[in-house]
mmCIF file of C-alpha atoms in Angstrom:
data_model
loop_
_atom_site.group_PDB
_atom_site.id
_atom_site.type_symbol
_atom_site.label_atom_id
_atom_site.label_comp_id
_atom_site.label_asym_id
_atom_site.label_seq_id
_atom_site.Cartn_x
_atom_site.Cartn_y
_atom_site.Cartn_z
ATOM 1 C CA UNK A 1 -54.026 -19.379 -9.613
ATOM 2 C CA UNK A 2 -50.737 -20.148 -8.294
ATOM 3 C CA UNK A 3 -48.147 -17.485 -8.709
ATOM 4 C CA UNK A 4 -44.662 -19.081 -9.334
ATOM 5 C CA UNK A 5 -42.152 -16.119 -8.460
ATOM 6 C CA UNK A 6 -38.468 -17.822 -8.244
ATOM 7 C CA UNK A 7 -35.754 -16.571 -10.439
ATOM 8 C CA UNK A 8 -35.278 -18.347 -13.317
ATOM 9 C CA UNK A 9 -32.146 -18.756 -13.275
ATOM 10 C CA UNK A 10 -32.568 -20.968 -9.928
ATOM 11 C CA UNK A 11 -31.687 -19.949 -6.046
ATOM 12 C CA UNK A 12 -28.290 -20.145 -6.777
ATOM 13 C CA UNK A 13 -27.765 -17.781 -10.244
ATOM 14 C CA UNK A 14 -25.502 -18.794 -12.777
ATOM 15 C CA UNK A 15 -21.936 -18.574 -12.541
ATOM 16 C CA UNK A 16 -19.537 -17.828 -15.433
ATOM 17 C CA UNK A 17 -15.890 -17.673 -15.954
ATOM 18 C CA UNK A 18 -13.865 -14.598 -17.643
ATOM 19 C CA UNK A 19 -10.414 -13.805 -18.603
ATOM 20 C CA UNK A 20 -8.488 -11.475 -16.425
ATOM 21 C CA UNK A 21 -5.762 -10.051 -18.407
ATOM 22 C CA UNK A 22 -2.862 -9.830 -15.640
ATOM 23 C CA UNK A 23 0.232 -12.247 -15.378
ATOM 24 C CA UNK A 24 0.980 -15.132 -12.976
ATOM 25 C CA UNK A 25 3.788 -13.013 -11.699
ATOM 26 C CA UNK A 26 1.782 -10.179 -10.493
ATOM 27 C CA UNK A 27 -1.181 -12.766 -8.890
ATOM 28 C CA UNK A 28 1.688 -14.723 -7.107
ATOM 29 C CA UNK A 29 3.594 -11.539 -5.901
ATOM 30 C CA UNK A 30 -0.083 -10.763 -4.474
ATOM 31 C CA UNK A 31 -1.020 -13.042 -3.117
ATOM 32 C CA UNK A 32 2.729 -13.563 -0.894
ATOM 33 C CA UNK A 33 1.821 -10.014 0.115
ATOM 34 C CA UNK A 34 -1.728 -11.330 1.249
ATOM 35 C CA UNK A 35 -0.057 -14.471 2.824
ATOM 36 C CA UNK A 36 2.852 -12.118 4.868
ATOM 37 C CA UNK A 37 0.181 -9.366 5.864
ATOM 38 C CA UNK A 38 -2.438 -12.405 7.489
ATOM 39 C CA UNK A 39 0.686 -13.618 9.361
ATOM 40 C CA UNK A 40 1.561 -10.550 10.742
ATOM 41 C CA UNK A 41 -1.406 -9.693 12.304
ATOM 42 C CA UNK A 42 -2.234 -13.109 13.231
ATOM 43 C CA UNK A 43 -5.277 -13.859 11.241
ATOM 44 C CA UNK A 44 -4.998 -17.850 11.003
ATOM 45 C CA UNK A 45 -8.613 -17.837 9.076
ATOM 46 C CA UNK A 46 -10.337 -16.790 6.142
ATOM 47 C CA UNK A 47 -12.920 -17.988 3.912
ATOM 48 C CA UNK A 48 -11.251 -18.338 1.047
ATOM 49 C CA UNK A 49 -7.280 -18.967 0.590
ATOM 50 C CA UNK A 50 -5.001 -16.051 -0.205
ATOM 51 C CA UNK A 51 -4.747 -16.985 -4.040
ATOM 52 C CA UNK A 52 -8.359 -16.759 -4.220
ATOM 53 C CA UNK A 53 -8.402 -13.258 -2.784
ATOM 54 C CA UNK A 54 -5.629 -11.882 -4.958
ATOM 55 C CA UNK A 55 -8.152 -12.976 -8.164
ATOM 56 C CA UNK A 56 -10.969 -11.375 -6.701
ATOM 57 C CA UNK A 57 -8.931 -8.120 -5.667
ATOM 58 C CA UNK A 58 -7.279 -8.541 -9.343
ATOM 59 C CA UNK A 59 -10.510 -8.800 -11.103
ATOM 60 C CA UNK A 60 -12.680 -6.003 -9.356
ATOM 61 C CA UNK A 61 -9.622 -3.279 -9.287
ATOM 62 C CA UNK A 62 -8.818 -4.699 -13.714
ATOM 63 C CA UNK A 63 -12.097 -5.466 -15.043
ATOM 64 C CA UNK A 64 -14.359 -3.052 -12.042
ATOM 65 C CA UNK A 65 -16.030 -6.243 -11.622
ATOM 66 C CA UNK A 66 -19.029 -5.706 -8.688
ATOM 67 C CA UNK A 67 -18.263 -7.305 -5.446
ATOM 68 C CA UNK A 68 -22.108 -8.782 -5.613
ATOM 69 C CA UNK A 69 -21.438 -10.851 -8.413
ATOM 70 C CA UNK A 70 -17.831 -12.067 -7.426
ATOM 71 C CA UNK A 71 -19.351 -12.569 -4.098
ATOM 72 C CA UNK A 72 -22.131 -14.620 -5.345
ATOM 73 C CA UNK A 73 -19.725 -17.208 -7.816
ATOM 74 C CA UNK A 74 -17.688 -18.125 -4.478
ATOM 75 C CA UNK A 75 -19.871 -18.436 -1.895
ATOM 76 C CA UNK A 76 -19.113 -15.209 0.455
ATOM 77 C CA UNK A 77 -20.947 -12.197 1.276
ATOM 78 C CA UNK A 78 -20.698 -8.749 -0.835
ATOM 79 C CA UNK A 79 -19.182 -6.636 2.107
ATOM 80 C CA UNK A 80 -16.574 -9.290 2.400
ATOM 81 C CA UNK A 81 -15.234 -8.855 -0.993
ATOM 82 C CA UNK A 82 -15.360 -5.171 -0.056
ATOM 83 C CA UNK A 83 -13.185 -5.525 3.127
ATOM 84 C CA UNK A 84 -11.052 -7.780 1.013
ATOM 85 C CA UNK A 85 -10.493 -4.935 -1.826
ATOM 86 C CA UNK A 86 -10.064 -2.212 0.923
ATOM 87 C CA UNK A 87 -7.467 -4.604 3.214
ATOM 88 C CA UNK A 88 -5.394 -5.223 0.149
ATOM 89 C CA UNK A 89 -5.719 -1.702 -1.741
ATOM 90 C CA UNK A 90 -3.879 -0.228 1.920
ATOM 91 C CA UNK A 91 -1.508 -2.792 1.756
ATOM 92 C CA UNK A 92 -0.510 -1.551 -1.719
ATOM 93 C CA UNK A 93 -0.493 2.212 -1.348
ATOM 94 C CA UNK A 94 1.681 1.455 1.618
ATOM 95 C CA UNK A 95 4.168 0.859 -0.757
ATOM 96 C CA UNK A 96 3.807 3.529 -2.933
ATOM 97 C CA UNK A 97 6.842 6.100 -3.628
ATOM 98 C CA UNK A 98 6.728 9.361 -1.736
ATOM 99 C CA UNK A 99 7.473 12.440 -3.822
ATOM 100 C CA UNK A 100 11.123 12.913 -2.097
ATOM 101 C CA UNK A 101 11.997 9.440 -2.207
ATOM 102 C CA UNK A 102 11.399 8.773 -6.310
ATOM 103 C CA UNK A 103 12.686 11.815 -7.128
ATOM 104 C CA UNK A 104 16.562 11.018 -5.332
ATOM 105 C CA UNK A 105 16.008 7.848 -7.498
ATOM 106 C CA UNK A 106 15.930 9.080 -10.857
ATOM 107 C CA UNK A 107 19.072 11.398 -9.277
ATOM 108 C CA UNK A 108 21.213 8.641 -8.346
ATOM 109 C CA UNK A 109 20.350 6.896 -11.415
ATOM 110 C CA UNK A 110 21.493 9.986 -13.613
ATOM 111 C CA UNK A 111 18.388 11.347 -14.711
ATOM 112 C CA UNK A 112 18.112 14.553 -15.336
ATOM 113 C CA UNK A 113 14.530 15.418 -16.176
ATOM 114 C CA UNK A 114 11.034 14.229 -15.179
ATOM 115 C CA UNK A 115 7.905 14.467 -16.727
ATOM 116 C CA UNK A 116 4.451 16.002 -15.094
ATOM 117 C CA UNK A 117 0.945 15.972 -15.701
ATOM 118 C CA UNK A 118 -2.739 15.607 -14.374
ATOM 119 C CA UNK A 119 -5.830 13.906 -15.161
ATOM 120 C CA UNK A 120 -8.978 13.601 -13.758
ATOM 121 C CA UNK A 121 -10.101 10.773 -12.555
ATOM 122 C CA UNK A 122 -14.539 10.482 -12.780
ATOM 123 C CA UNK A 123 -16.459 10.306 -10.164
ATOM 124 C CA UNK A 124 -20.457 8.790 -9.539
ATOM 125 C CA UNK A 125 -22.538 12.200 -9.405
ATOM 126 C CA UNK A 126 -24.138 13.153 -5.611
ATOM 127 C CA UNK A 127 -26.400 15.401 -4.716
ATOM 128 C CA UNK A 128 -25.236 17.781 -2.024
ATOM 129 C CA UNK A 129 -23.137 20.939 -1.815
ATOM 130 C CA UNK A 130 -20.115 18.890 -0.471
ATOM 131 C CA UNK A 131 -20.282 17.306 -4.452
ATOM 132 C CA UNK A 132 -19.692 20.335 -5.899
ATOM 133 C CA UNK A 133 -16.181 20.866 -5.387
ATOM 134 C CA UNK A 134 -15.821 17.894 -7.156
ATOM 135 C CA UNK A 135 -17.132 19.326 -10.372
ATOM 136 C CA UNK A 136 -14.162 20.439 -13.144
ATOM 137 C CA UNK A 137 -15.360 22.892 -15.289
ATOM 138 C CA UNK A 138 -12.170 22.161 -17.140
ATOM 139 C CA UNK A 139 -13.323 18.463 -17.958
ATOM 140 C CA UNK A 140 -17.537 19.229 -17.691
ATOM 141 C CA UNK A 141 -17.812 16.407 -14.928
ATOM 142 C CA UNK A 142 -17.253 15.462 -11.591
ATOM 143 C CA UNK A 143 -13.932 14.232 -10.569
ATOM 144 C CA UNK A 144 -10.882 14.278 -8.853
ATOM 145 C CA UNK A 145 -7.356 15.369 -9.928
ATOM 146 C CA UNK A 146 -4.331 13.358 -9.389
ATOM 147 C CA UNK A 147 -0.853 15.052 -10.432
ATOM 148 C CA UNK A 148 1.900 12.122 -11.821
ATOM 149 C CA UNK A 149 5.234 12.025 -12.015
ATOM 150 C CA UNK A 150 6.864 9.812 -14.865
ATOM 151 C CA UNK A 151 10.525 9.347 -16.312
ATOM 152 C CA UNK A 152 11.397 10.138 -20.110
ATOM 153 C CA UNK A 153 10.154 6.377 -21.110
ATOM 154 C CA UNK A 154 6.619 6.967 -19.293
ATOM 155 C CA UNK A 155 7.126 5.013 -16.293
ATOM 156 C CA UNK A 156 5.282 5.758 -13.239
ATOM 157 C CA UNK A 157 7.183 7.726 -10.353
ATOM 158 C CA UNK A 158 4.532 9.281 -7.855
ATOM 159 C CA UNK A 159 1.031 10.379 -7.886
ATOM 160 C CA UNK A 160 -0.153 12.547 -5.531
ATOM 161 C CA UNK A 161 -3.166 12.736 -3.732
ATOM 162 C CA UNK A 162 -6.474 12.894 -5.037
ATOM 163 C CA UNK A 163 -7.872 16.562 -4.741
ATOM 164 C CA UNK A 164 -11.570 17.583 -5.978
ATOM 165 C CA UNK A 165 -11.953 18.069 -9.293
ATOM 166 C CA UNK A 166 -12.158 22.174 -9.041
ATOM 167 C CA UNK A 167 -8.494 22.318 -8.071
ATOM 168 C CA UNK A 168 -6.229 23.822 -10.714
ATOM 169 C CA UNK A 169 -3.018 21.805 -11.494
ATOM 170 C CA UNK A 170 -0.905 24.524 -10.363
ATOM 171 C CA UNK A 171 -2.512 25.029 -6.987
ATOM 172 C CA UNK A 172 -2.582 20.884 -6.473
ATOM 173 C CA UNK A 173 1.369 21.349 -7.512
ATOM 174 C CA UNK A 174 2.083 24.031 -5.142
ATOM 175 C CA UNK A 175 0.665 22.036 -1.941
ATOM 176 C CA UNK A 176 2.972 19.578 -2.625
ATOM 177 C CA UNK A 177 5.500 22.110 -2.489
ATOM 178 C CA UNK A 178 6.725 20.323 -6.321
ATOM 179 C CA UNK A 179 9.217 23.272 -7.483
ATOM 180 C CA UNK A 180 11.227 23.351 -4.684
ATOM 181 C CA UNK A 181 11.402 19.670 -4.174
ATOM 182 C CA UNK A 182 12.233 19.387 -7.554
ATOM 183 C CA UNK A 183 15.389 22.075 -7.493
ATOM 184 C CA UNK A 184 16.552 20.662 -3.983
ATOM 185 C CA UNK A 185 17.248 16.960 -5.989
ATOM 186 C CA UNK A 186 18.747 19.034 -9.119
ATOM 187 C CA UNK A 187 15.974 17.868 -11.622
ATOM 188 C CA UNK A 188 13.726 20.017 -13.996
ATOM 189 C CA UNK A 189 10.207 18.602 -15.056
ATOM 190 C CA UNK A 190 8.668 19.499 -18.961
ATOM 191 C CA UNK A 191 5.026 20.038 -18.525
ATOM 192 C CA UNK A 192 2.051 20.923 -20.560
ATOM 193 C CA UNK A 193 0.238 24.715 -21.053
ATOM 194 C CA UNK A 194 -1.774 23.817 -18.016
ATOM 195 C CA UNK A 195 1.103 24.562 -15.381
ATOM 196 C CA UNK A 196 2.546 27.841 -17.138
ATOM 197 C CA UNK A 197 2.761 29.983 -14.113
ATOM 198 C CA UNK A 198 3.854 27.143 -11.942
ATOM 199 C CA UNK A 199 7.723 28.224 -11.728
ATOM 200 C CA UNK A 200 7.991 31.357 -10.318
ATOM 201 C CA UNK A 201 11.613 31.511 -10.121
ATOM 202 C CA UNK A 202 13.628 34.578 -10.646
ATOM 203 C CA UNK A 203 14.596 35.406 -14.551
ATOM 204 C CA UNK A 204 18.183 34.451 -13.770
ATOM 205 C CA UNK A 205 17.583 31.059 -11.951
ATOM 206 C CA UNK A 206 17.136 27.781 -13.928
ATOM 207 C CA UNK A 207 13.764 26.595 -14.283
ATOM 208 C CA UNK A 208 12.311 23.741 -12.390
ATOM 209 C CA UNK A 209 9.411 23.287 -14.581
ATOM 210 C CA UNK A 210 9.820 23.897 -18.066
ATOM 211 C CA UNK A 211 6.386 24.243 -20.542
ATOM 212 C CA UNK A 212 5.236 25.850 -23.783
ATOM 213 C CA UNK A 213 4.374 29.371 -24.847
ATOM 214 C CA UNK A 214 1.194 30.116 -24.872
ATOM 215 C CA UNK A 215 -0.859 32.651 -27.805
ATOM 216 C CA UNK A 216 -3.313 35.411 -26.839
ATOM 217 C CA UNK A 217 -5.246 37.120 -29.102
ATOM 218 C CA UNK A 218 -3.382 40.180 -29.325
ATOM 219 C CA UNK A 219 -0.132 38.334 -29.082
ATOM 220 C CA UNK A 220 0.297 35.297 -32.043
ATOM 221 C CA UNK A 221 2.783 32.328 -31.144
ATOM 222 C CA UNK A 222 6.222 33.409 -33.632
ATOM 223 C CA UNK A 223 7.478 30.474 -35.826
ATOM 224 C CA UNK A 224 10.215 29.552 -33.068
ATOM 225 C CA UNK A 225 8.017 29.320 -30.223
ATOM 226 C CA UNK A 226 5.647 26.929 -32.273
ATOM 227 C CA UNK A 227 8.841 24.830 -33.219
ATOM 228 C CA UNK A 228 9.234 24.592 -29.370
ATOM 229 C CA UNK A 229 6.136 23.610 -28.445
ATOM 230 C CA UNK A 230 5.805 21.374 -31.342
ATOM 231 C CA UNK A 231 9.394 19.630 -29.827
ATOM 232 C CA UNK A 232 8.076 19.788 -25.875
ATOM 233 C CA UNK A 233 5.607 17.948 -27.219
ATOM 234 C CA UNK A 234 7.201 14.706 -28.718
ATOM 235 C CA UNK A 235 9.827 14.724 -25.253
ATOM 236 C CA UNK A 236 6.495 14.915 -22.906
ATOM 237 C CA UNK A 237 4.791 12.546 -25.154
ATOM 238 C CA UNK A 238 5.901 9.153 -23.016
ATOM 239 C CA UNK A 239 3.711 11.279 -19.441
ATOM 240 C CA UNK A 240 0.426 10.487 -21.476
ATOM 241 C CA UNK A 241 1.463 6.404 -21.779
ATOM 242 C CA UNK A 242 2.222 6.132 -17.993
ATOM 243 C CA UNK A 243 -1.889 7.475 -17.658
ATOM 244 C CA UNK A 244 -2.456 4.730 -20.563
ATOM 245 C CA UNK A 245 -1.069 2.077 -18.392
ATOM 246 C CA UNK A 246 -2.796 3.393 -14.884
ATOM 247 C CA UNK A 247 -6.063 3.615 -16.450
ATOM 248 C CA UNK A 248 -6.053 0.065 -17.493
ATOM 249 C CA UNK A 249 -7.512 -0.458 -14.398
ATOM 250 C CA UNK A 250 -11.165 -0.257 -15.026
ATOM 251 C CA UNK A 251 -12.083 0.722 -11.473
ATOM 252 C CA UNK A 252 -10.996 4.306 -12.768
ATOM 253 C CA UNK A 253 -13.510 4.459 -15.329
ATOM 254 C CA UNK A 254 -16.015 5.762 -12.485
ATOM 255 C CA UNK A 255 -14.761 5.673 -8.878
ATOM 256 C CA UNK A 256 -18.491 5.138 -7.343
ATOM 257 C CA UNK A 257 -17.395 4.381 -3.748
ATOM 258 C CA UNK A 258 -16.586 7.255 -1.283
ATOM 259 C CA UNK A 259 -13.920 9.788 -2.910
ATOM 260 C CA UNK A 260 -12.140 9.871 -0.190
ATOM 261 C CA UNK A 261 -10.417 6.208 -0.798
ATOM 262 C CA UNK A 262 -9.481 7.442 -3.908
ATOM 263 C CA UNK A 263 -6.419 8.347 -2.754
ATOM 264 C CA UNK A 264 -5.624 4.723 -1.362
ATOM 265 C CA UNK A 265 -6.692 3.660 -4.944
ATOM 266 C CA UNK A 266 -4.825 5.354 -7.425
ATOM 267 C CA UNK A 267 -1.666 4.935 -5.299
ATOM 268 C CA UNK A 268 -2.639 1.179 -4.996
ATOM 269 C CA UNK A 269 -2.393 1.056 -8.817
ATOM 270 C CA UNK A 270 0.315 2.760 -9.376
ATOM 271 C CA UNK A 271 2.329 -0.030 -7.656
ATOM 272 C CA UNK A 272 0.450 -2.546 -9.566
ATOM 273 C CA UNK A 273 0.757 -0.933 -13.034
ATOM 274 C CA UNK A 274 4.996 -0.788 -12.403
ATOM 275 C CA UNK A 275 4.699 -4.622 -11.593
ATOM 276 C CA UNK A 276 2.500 -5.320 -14.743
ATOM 277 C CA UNK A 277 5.045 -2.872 -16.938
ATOM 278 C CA UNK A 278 8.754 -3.369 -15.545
ATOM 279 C CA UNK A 279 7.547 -8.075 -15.624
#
C-alpha cells in the first residue's frame, strides 16, 4: 500500500487576506522611515519593497500575526520577517521621548500636571530561576512593568523601561529618579494608591506626586477623604485610555520573544499609538 503523506492543502499552503485596522497615513509615514533608514546605510536591496515591509511590520506588531505565516504568503523566510520587525521596532524606539525631554514639553506648552501609572505587560512562562523575577505576585503572572506618563486628555508622554514583573511601582519610579525630575520642570503628577509613599518630600514642600488616602483596618477612610479619592479618580481617569490605546497592539497580549526587547517594543509603540491617535 502506498502511503500518500503531502499536506492537503498542497506544497505551497493557502494564503488568505485580512484587514489590518491602521490608516494609510501611518503605513506611508512607515514606510518613508523604512525608505530613509535603507538609504542611509546603503542597503540598495531587499526582497520585498519598503511598503511591503511596513504591512508586514504593521500586521505582526497590530494583529501579533506569526512571522511563519506572513513569511509563507510572500515568499521569504521566517527569520527574515523577524530581522524585519526587529530593524524597524529600533528605528521606532529611537524616536521615542526621553523622560526630561516630554516633560519640558507639557511645560512650555502650559501644562501643569501629568498623569502616572503602570501596567504589566505578560510574558510566555520559562522555566529557570532567571524567570522568576519576572513573576508579579501583584498581577498572579509573569510579566514586566512599564511606568507611563500621559497628559490630562490620556495622551502618551514616556514609558519607561521594561523592569521584571516583581518590581514595585515605586522602586521602578525611583530609578528613574521621577520626583525630582518632575519638581525640577515645575509639574506635579496624580497617581493611583499604588505609588503612596513615592513623594517623600518634606511636610512643607509641594508635592510632586499627588495620590489617594488609603484605609487600614484600625483607621476607616472619613467622608472627605473618600470625596477625594472619589474626585482623583475621574482627573486620573484619561492615564487608563492612553494603556487602552498602547495595548491595541496585540503583540502585548503575550510578549513570547526574549524580554529583554521588550523595552525596544513598548517604546516602539508608543510612537506608533501617538501617530494612530494625534492622525
Amino acid at each position: 500500500m502506498t502511503k500518500n503523506n503531502s499536506s492537503v492543502e498542497g506544497p505551497d499552503g493557502l494564503v488568505c487576506t485580512a484587514r489590518l485596522p491602521l490608516s494609510s497615513a501611518t503605513l506611508n509615514w512607515l514606510a518613508d522611515l523604512i525608505r530613509g533608514h535603507l538609504k542611509e546605510i546603503g542597503s540598495r536591496w531587499r526582497a520585498l519593497p519598503a511598503g511591503k515591509i511596513a504591512t508586514i511590520v504593521l500586521a505582526v506588531l497590530r494583529c501579533d500575526q506569526r512571522p511563519g505565516d506572513l513569511a509563507g504568503g510572500n515568499g521569504v523566510h521566517r527569520t527574515t520577517v523577524t530581522r524585519w520587525v526587529r530593524e524597524v521596532a529600533g528605528l521606532l524606539a529611537a524616536r521615542a521621548p526621553r523622560l526630561d525631554r516630554a516633560l519640558k514639553k507639557i511645560t512650555r506648552t502650559g501644562g501643569g500636571i501629568v498623569l502616572l501609572d503602570g501596567s504589566v505587560i505578560r510574558t510566555r512562562r520559562r522555566t529557570g530561576k532567571e524567570n522568576r523575577r519576572n513573576y508579579s505576585g501583584k498581577n498572579k503572572c509573569h510579566g514586566l512593568l512599564v511606568i507611563a506618563l500621559t497628559d490630562d486628555r490620556g495622551r502618551l508622554l514616556w514609558i519607561s523601561a521594561a523592569r521584571p514583573g516583581r518590581t514595585s511601582e515605586i522602586t521602578a519610579c525611583r530609578h528613574d529618579k521621577l520626583t525630582r525630575k518632575l519638581r525640577e520642570a515645575g509639574l506635579g503628577a496624580i497617581a493611583d494608591l499604588g505609588f503612596v509613599g513615592l513623594d517623600d518630600s518634606g511636610p512643607d514642600a509641594d508635592p510632586a506626586v499627588i495620590t489617594g488616602y488609603k484605609a487600614a483596618r484600625n483607621r476607616p477612610l472619613t467622608r472627605g477623604q473618600k470625596l477625594s479619592n472619589t474626585a482623583l479618580a475621574a482627573v486620573r481617569a484619561p492615564v487608563e485610555h492612553g494603556f487602552a490605546h498602547l495595548k491595541n497592539w496585540r503583540v502585548l497580549g503575550k510578549v513570547r520573544t526574549n524580554p529583554a526587547w521588550a523595552t525596544t517594543l513598548v517604546r516602539a509603540l508608543l510612537v506608533l499609538t501617538n501617530r494612530e491617535v494625534a492622525r
